[in-house]
Coordinates of C-alpha atoms in Angstrom, one line a residue:
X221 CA -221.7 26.1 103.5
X222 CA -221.7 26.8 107.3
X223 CA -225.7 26.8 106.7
X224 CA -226.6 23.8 105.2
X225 CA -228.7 22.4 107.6
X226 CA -231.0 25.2 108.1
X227 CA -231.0 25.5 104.3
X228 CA -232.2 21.5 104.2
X229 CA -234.9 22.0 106.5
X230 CA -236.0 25.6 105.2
X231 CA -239.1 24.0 102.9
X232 CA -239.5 21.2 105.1
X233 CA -240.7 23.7 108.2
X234 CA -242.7 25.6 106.1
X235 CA -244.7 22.7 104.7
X236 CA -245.2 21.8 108.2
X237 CA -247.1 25.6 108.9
X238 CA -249.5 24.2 105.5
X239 CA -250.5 21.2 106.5
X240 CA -251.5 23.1 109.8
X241 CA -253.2 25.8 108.8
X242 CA -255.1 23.0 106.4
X243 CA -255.7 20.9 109.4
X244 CA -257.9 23.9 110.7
X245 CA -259.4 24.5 107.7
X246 CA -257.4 27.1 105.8
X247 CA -257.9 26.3 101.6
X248 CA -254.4 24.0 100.6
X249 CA -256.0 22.7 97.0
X250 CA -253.3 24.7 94.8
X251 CA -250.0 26.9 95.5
X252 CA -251.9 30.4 95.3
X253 CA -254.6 29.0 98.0
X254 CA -254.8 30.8 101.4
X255 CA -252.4 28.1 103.2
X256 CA -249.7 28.0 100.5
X257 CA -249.4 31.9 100.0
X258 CA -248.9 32.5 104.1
X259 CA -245.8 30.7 104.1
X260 CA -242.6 30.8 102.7
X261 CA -240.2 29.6 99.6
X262 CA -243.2 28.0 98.2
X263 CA -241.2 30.0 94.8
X264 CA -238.4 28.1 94.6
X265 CA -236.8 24.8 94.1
X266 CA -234.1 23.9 96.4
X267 CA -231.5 21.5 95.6
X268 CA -228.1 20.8 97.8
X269 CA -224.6 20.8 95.6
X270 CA -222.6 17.9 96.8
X271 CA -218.8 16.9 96.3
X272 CA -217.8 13.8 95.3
X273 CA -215.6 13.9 98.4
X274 CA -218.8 14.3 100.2
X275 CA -220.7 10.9 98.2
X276 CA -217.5 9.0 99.2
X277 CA -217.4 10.3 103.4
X278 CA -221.6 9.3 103.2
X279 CA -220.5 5.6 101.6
X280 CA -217.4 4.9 104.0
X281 CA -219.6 6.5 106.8
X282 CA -217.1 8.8 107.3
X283 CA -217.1 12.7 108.8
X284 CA -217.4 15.6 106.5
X285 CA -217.3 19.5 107.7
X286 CA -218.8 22.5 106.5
X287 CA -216.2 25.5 106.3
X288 CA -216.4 29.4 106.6
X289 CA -217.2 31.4 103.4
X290 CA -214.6 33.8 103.7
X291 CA -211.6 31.9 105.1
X292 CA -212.6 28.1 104.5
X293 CA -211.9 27.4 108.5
X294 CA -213.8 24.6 110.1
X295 CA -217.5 25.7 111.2
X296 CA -218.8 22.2 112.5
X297 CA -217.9 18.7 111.3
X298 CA -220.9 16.5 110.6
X299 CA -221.4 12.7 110.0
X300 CA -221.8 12.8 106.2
X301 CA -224.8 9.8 106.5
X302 CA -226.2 12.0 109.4
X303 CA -226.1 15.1 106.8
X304 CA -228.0 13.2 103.5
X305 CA -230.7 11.5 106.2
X306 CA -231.3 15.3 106.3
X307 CA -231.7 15.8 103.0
X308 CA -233.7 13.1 102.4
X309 CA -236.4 13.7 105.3
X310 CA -236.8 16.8 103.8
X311 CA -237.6 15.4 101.0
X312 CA -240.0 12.9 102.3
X313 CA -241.9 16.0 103.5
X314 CA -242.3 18.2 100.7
X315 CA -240.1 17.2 97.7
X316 CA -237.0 19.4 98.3
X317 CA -234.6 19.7 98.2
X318 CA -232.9 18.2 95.0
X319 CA -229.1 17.4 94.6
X320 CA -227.2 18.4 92.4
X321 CA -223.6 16.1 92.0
X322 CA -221.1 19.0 91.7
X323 CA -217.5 17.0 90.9
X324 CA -219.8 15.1 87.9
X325 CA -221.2 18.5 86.4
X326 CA -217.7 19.7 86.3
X327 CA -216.1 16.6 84.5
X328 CA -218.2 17.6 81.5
X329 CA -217.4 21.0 81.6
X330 CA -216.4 22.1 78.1
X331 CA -215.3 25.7 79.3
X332 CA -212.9 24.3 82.5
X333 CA -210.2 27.3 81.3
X334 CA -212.4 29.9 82.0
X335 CA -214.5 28.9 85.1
X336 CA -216.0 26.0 87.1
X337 CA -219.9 25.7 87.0
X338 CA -221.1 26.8 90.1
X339 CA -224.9 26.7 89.8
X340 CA -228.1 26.1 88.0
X341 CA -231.4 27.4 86.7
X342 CA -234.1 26.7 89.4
X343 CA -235.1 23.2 87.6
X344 CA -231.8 22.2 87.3
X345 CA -231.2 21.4 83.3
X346 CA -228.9 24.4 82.5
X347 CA -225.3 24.3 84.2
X348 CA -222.9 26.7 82.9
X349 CA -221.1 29.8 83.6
X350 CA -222.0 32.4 86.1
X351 CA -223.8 35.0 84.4
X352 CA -224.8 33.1 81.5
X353 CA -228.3 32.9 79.5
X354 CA -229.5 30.1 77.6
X355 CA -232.8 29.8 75.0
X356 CA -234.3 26.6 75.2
X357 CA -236.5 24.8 72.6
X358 CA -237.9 21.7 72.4
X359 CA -238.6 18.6 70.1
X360 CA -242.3 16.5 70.2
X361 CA -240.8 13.0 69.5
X362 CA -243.6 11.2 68.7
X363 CA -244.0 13.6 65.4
X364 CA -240.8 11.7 64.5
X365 CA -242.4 8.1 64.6
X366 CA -246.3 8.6 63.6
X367 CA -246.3 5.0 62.0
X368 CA -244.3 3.8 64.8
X369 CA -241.1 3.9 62.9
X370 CA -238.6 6.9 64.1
X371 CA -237.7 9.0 60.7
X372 CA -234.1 9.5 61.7
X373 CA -233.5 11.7 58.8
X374 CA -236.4 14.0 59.8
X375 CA -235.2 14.1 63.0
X376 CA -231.8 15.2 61.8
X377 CA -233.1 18.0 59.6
X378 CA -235.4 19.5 62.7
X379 CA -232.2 19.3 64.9
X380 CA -230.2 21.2 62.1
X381 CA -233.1 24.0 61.5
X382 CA -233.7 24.3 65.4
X383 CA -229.8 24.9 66.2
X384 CA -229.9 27.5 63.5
X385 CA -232.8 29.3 64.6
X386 CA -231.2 29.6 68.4
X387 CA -228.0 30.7 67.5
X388 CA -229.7 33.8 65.7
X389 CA -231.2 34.5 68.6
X390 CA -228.5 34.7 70.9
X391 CA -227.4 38.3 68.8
X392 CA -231.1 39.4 68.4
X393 CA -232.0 38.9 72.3
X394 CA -232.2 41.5 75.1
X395 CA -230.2 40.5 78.6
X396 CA -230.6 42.2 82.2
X397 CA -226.9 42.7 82.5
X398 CA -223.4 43.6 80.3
X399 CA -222.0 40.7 81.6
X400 CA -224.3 38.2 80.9
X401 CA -224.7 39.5 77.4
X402 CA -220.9 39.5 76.9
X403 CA -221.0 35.6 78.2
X404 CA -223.9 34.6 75.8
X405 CA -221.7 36.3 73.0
X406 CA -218.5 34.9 74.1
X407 CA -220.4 30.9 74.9
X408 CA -223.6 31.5 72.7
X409 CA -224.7 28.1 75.0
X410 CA -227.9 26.4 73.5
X411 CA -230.9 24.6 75.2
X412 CA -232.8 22.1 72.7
X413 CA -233.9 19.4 74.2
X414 CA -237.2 17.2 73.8
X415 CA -240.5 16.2 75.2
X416 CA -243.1 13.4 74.8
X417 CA -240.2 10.6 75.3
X418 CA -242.8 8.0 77.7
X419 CA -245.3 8.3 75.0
X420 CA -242.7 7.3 72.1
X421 CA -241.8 4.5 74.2
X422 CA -245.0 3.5 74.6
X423 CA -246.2 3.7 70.9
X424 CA -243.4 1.7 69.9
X425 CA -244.3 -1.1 72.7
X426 CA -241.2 -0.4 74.9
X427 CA -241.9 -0.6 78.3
X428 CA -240.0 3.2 80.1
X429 CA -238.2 0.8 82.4
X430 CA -236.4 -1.9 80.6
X431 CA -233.0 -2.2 78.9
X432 CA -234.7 -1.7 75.4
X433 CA -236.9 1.3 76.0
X434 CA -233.1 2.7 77.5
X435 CA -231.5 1.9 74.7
X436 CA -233.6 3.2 72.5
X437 CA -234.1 6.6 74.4
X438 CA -230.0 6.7 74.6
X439 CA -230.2 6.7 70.4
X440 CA -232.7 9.1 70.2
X441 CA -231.1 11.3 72.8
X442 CA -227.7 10.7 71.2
X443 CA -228.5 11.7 68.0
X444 CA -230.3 15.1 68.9
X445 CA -226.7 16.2 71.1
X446 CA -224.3 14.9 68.1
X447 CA -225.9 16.6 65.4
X448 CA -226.8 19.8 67.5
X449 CA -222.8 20.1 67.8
X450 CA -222.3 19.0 64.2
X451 CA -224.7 22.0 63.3
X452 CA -223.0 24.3 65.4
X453 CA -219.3 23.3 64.0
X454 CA -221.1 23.7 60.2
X455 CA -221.9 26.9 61.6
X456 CA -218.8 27.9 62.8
X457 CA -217.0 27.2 59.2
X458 CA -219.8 29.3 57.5
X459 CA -219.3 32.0 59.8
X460 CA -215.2 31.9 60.0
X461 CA -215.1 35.3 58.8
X462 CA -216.1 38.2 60.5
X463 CA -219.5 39.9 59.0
X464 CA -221.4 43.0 59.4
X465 CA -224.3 42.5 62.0
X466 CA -227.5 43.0 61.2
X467 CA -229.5 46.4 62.1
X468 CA -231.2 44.6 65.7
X469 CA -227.6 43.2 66.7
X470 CA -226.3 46.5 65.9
X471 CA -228.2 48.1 68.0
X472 CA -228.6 45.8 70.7
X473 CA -224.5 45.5 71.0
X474 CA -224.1 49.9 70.6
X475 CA -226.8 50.1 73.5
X476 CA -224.2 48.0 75.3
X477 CA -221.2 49.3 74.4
X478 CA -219.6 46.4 73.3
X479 CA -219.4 47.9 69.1
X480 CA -221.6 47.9 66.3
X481 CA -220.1 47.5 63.1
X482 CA -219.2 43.3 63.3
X483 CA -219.8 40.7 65.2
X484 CA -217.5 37.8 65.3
X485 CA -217.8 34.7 63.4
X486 CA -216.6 31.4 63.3
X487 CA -216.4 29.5 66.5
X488 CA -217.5 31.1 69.5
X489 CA -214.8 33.2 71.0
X490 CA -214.8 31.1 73.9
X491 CA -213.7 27.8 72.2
X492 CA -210.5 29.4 71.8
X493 CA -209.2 29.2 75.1
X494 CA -211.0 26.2 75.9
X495 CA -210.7 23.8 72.8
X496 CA -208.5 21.0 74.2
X497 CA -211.1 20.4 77.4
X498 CA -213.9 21.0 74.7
X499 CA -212.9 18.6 72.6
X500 CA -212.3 16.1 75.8
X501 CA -215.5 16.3 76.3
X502 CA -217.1 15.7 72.9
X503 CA -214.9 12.7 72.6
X504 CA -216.4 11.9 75.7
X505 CA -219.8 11.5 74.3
X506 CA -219.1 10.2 71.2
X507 CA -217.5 7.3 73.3
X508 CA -220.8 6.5 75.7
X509 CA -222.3 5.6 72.4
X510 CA -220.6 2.6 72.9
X511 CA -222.7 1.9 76.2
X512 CA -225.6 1.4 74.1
X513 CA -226.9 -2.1 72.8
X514 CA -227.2 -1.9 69.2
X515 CA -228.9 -5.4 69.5
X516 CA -232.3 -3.5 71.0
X517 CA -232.6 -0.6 68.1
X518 CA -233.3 -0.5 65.0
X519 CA -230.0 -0.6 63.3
X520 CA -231.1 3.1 61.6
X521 CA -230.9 4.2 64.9
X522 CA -228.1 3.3 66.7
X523 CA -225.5 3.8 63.2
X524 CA -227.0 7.4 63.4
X525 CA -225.9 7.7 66.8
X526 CA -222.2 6.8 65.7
X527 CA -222.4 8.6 62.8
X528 CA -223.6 12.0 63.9
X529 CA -220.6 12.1 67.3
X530 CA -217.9 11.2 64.7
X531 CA -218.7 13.7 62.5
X532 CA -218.9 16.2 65.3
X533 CA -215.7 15.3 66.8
X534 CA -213.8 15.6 63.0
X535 CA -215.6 18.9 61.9
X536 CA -215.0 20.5 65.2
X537 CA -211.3 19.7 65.2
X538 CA -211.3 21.3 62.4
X539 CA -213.6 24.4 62.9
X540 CA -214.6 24.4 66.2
X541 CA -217.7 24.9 67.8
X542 CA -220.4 28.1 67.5
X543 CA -221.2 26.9 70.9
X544 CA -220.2 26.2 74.1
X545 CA -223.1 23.8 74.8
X546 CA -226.4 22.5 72.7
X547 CA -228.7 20.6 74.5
X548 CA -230.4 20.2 77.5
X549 CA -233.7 17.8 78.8
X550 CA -236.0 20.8 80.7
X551 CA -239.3 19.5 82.3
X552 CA -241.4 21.2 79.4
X553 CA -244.4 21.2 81.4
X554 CA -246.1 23.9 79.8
X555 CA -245.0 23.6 76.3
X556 CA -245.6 20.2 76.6
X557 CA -249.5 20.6 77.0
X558 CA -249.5 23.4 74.0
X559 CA -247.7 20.3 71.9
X560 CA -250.3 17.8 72.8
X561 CA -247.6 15.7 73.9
X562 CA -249.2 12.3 76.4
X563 CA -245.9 12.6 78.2
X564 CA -243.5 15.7 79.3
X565 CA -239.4 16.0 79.0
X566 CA -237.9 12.7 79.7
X567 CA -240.8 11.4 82.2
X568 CA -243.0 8.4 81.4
X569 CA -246.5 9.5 82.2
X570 CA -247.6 9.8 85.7
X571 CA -250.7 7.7 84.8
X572 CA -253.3 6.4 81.9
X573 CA -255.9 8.5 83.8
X574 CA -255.1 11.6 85.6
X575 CA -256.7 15.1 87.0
X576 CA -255.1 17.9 87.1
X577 CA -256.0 21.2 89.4
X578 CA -256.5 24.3 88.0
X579 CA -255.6 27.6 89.8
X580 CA -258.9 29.7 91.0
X581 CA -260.8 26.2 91.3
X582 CA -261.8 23.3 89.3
X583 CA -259.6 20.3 87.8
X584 CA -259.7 18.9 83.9
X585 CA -259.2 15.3 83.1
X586 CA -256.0 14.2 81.1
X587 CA -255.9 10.8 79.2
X588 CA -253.6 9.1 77.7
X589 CA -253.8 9.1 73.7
X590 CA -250.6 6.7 73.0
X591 CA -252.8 4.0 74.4
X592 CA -254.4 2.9 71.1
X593 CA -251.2 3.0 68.8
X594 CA -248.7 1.2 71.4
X595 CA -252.2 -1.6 71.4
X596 CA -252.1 -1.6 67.5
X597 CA -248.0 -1.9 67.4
X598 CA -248.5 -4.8 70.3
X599 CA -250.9 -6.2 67.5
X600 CA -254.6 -6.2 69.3
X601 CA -257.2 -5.6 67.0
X602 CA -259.2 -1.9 66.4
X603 CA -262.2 -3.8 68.5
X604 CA -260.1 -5.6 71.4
X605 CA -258.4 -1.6 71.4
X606 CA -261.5 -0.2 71.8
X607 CA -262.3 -2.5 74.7
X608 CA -259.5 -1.8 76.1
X609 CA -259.4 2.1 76.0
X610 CA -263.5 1.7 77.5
X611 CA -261.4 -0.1 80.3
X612 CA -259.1 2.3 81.3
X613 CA -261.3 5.5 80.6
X614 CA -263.4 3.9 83.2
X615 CA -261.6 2.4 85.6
X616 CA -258.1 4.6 85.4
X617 CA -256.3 1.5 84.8
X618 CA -255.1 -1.2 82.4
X619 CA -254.9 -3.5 84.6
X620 CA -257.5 -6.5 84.6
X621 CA -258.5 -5.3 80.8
X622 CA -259.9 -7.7 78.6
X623 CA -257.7 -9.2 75.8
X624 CA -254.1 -7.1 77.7
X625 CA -251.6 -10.2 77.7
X626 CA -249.4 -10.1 80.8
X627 CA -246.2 -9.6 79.3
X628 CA -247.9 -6.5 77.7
X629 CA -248.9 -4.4 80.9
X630 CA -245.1 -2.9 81.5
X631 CA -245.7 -1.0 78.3
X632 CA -248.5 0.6 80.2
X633 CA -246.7 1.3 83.2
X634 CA -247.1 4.8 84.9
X635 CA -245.3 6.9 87.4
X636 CA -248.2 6.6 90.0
X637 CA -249.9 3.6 91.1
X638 CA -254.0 4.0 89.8
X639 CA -256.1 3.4 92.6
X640 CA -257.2 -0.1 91.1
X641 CA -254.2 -1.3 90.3
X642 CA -251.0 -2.6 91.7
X643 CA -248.2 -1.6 88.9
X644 CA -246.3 1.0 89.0
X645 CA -242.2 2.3 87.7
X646 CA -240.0 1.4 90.3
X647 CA -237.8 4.8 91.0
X648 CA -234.7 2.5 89.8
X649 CA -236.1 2.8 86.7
X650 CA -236.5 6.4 86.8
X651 CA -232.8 6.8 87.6
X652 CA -231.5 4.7 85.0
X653 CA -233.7 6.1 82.0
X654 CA -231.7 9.7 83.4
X655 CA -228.0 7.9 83.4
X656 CA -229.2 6.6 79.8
X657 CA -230.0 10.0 78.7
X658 CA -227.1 11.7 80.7
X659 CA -224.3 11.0 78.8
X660 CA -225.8 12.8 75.8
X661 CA -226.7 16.0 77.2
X662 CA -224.7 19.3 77.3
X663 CA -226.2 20.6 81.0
X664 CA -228.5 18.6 83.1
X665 CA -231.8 16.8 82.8
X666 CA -234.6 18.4 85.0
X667 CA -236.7 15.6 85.9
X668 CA -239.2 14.7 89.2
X669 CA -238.3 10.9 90.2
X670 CA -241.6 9.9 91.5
X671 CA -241.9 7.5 94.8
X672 CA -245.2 6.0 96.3
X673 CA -246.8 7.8 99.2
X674 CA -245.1 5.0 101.2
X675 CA -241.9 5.3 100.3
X676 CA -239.7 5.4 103.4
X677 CA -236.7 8.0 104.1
X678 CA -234.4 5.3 103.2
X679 CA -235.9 5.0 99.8
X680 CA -234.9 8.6 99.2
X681 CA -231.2 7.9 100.4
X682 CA -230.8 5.4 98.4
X683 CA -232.5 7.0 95.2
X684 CA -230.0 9.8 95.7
X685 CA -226.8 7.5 96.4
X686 CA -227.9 5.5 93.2
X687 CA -228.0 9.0 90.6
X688 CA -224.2 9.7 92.3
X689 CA -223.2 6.3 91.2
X690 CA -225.1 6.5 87.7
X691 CA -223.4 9.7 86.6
X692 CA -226.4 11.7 86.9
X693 CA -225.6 16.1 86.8
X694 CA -228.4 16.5 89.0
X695 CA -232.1 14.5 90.9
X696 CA -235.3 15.6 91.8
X697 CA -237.4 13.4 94.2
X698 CA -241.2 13.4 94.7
X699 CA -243.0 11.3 97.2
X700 CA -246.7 11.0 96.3
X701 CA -249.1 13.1 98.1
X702 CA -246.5 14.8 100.6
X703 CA -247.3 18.3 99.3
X704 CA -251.0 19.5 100.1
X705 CA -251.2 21.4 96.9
X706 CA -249.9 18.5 94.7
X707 CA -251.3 19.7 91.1
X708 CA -251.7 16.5 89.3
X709 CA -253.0 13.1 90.7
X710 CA -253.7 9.6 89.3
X711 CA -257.4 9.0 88.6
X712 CA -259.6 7.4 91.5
X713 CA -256.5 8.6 94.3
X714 CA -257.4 10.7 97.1
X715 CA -256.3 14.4 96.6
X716 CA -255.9 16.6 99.1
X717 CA -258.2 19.5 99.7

């Protein structure tokens, strides 16, 4: 797009007009506060939608040119290096924008015959259509493993019962406009996703960055997409006929004009003209599975992640698929505290200790409860446990804890740095928890990749060069403490007022 560069630096000059006005004394502490609500597009979340043509011109250091909307003629040709430094000293600044790896989110397209996917929700975990809707829902994974053992089975059944109950509500829902109820008919796309991933890892005494605590997330993640699309083929044979509506869709469809005596059944209508890229794409993920280790799960896990994509490839070449897509990974920051989940989506926690602001004033202090179990499953006793939650509750760290063994303390690791410690997740290991996850999702997986407040531009370059080459859909960057109004912080950090 001819104005990419003022789109880049849109959020970036208007962060600069904050920290200003703060500088002079104007409240910053929180988004609503006097400096944050004088300035603009404080209500969105930008993210730039690259080309794999254009990741290739940035490695060979090549040229790449931005073209006319209307006839596609040559605006102004850019060095494609020159172009991401842009995007990534914007983010430095103020965390935008995102990117979004366009030629990657197409690959796993189900729907190729009837449209590319041009765009996003604003956090970036549902790609479809145009004019599409989507109901998300997520899973608390630690319910799943309360004695530190994941109940694949009970997993299963919630996936089955959560499918079930979305697909209802995509024909007893409202939608702003004809066409995107006639696409959410037509698609019926799903959201389910999960949340409280960092603290599963931890109770089971992974550590979020290691090829184990991957591993095991690529199972768990692996099983929730193959047996949301197994659900949805089930569905599809049970529904294969067509069947009167009930009395909301009824109405709902008449005050559309789209009929209210049936609605269809079986697969979704718009399997039909898209089942060979479909099914290209479910054989897709049933064939990442072998990317995982099986050597660092329990076997329960990873021969559930087999089983569940083979029977959702056979059922759906038989029956097809209720819908277009099933799962997604969405940030689930709010739902996430009303679960009492340690952790939120697919993050690792930002830190043992940690304060968040609250709008209109005042902040409440968040701590960690996984601590104790992941202690107990490391095998410390209830009193050395005890010491060492005393530890951290005062100090906002695990580090230099009686009893902790070395070799222990990467369990512990956080997404910030405490202020009196050293250890922290390197963003590498933020990126390749996401490719782990990826490969297993239907959209996207909205997630912030935190960097220290030293991190350097070139760290940001790279971070976004490194989610291109892992086959992530899509990569939001945070460097720690560039935003004024940052809502969360680790405990003992400076926060900005």
């Amino acid at each position: 797009h001819p104005d990419i560069q003022d789109f880049i630096e849109c959020k970036m000059k208007e962060e600069a007009k904050a920290h200003a006005l703060v500088s002079v004394g104007y409240d910053g502490s929180h988004p609503d506060s006097d400096a944050y609500s004088s300035i603009f597009f404080q209500n969105a979340n930008n993210s730039v939608r690259v080309t794999d043509d254009f990741m290739y011109a940035v490695v060979r250091d090549t040229d790449f040119s931005t073209r006319s909307v209307t006839d596609h003629s040559v605006v102004k040709t850019y060095k494609a290096k020159e172009l991401l430094h842009k995007i990534s000293e914007a983010t430095w600044h103020c965390g935008d924008p995102g990117m979004q790896y366009d030629t990657t989110v197409n690959r796993w397209h189900t729907s190729k015959n009837t449209a590319r996917i041009n765009a996003s929700n604003p956090c970036s975990e549902y790609m479809f259509l145009d004019d599409s809707a989507c109901n998300l829902a997520s899973l608390n994974l630690l319910k799943f493993a309360p004695n530190g053992t994941f109940d694949v089975e009970a997993y299963r059944h919630a996936v089955d019962v959560l499918i079930t109950a979305q697909e209802i509500l995509v024909d007893n829902a409202g939608y702003p406009t004809q066409a995107i109820m006639a696409n959410s008919h037509d698609y019926r796309p799903l959201g389910l996703g999960y949340a409280n991933l960092g603290a599963l890892l931890m109770a089971a005494g992974l550590p979020y960055d290691s090829d184990a605590g991957r591993d095991y997330a690529a199972c768990v993640t692996a099983i929730m997409c193959g047996e949301a699309y197994l659900q949805s083929s089930r569905i599809a044979e049970q529904c294969d006929a067509l069947v009167p509506a009930t009395e909301p869709t009824k109405k709902n469809l008449a005050e559309n004009n789209l009929g209210s005596n049936v609605m269809p059944g079986g697969a979704c209508p718009g399997w039909y003209i898209n089942r060979e890229p479909f099914l290209d794409v479910i054989r897709m993920h049933r064939a990442s599975v072998n990317g995982i280790n099986k050597g660092n799960v329990p076997t329960s896990l990873f021969e559930a992640s087999k089983q569940c994509w083979d029977e959702a490839l056979s059922h759906g070449e038989k029956h097809g698929y209720r819908n277009s897509q099933v799962t997604v990974l969405a940030p689930t920051g709010t739902i996430g505290f009303m679960m009492d989940c340690d952790t939120t989506g697919i993050e690792p926690d930002l830190a043992l200790i940690k304060y968040k602001k609250l709008v209109g004033g005042g902040m409440i202090k968040i701590v960690n409860n996984t601590v104790p179990t992941a202690l107990f499953k490391l095998g410390y006793t209830h009193e050395q446990a005890g010491a060492i939650v005393s530890y951290i509750d005062a100090t906002g760290t695990i580090e230099g804890a009686p009893h902790v063994k070395d070799d222990h303390l990467a369990v512990f690791d956080c997404s910030f740095k405490p202020a009196k410690g050293t250890r922290s997740i390197h963003y590498t290991g933020h990126l390749r928890m996401m490719a782990a996850a990826q490969p297993f999702i239907s959209g996207a997986i909205s997630k912030t990749v935190n960097l220290p407040e030293n991190a350097t531009i070139e760290d940001i370059s790279d971070a976004y060069l490194q989610a291109w080459k892992l086959g992530l859909k899509a990569v939001a960057i945070y460097r720690d403490g560039c935003k004024k109004s940052q809502p969360l912080s680790a405990a003992g950090t400076k926060t900005a007022s």
